[in-house]
Amino acid sequence: MRSFFFSIGASILLVMAAVSPLTGDYAVKPDNEILPIGPIHKTAASAYAWPRNINPLHALVVFTKFKGETPGDTLAPPWAKDLFNGQMGSVNDYFKQVSFGQYKVIGEYLPKMYEMPQDTTYYRTSDLYCLDIIRMLDNDPTVNLAKYDNDGMDGIPNSGDDDGFVDYIILVPRTRPYNFILKLATGVMNISLKDTYYTHNISANGYNIKVDSFSGCIATALNGHQALGTIVAEISHAYGADDLMDKVYDTPETDSAGVGYWCVLGHGALGWGGLGVPVGPCAYNRMLMNCIGIHNSNLVDLYGVIEGVKIKDVSDPGGQVFRMWINSDEYFLIEYRKNDGSLYYDNQLPKSGLLIWHIQERESNSTEEIKVCDLECADGLYADSGYPMGKLPDPIKGKDNLDYWAHDLQYSAYHGGNLGDSTDVFDGVKYTAFGLNTNPNSYTNRDKRKTGIEIFNIRKSGNEMMFDCFVSSIPGVLPPKAPLIGLGFQRSTGINANPYIRYEKTIYLMNFGLSYLPEVMVTITNDSLTVRDIQSLSKYETMKIIQDTMLPDEVNVRGTSITRENISFNEFENVSKAFGMSLKDIGRGNIPHWIQKVNMTVDGRVSPFIITLQQNFPNPFNSTTIIPFILSTGGRVTLEIFNILGQKIVEMDGGFQEAGSHTIQFKADKLPTGLYFYRLRGTALSLTKKFMIIR
């Protein structure tokens, strides 16, 4: 049963547009009702694409069974009390930990087990089920649904500042018929109601309390373990996360594990191996949930050549995720996940190390070859089977263990498929490089071309990891237009130039509570300050306009990073006073919920000429071998070969080479069997490596 766990996001609901006729009486909207106009309920981190405030989220869990199922079972299961008890392994603790306290989730459950009026032959789809159970709750004199409308600012249910909708009902059926949601899916992020349901309960404003498709989710569960995982997965959808499993599996060859156990929105909702607590979100879903630090303040964009990049566990308050752009909607995300770190929900991972995610925003994870979020498994891609069974490396068209996994268990076993293992991580010991000449490589999947991205010298550094990187180009971006709010501001006093910085510009992003995304962008360049309205931009358009505003032309040859930090209102006021303006001037009288400072730093000092020498292949060899290397900047290189006595026996001119990844073919026809050492020399020396010649 674990093999078929998956939840369904909003996109799948579009497939379910055809619904069965609704039967029975239910409350309808009175003809003379006038919807009240009230204040907009603001929140510092409300959900992406969710129409109402769900932070804090007050959930009501309702347990159901179909007619004739488990006779005599009339009460909620005993484990219901543990779902929202706030302790480790509860729904509210999960979101508290992964969001660094941003998302506040509380919940309660009804003590009754509701028996549906029909059996599973009637409830073939969830729309009929949802309408009936909402009707039953509405007609239950012990239940007042007005108690669960609590999204206003005062924290008091149905107090007059709430929106008139039930906040979040979690419907938990014991079982589900095939295709109840979609095939054998166990959960869905919405309640399947075609129309808004008007209950008999009255709001403080005198109107009927309403329930619609955004008033909760369905989470099928036979036990507390399944309930926890499914509920966490569905609430994660509401906070912006995407499904990252393969939901389309016609044949074993086109099936896959998606991201496997490595994400709560993959097979990891039920824990590693399907037996534990939900694992943490992967870097991509953390980004969508605004949880790479507070408001994604620890998301860092890298460009050019950078040495010694330090990276902490992503679940640490200072843990960063690094992004390397390929083009305007394709990039890599690099995170460090630890199985002995601060996140309890990652302690079950098989190994600690870097995870490299290939993101292509226009795709989905149900397309085998090109996915929206694909893990670059460190153990490689193979044409015949996954690691270690694979004997035919193919970094362009091959598959990894996640790709060879299938719902057909025989196919999966024969080809070495799995849902994730310890060799997926770049551990800094065995797996230390990801680039153009590695397996897997950093090619783009769309047209199998080079990206120019190299991540190398991956290594451990105490409780952190480190790597060097080379991002060869700026992605082509046509930034969206954002209107100027009023006039720009000027100040008369010049700023002091930093002699160590070649280029510097600062952006401030502000959120006024209408969504979790920034809504206003303030840009300061020298003595000019401009204010732009960006609330109509998507999260991706926001990234692009920041990138276009910040990046200089020199980024190709300098180590550049774009970083974010959350700052206090007073800190920004100290800056804005120099321009004769205040926060209320920017927000048209309103004060923002949060302010984030975006910095771009380019190292103006001359970078050393970095040569990264990789292991030759094949090794050992008989006559010819290939030596890969990476240059941070263009220059002349020379290959030097030494014998075991340290005597230089070969010097081979490699000529002038552009920055990037290259190879040298070395022929050893005149050298006898033995162990040799090789290195590259430019304006600096590479590390020395060894190879073996066997005649």
XYZ file of C-alpha atoms in Angstrom, residues 95 99 142 169 192 352 361 367 571 646 689:
11
model
C 5.254 23.077 10.356
C 9.082 27.012 8.650
C -23.594 19.224 18.567
C -11.777 20.906 7.716
C -14.423 18.451 -3.612
C 24.238 13.487 5.172
C 9.676 25.512 -13.900
C 7.234 13.722 -17.540
C 16.965 49.805 10.181
C 59.230 12.928 -8.738
C 46.698 13.327 -9.129
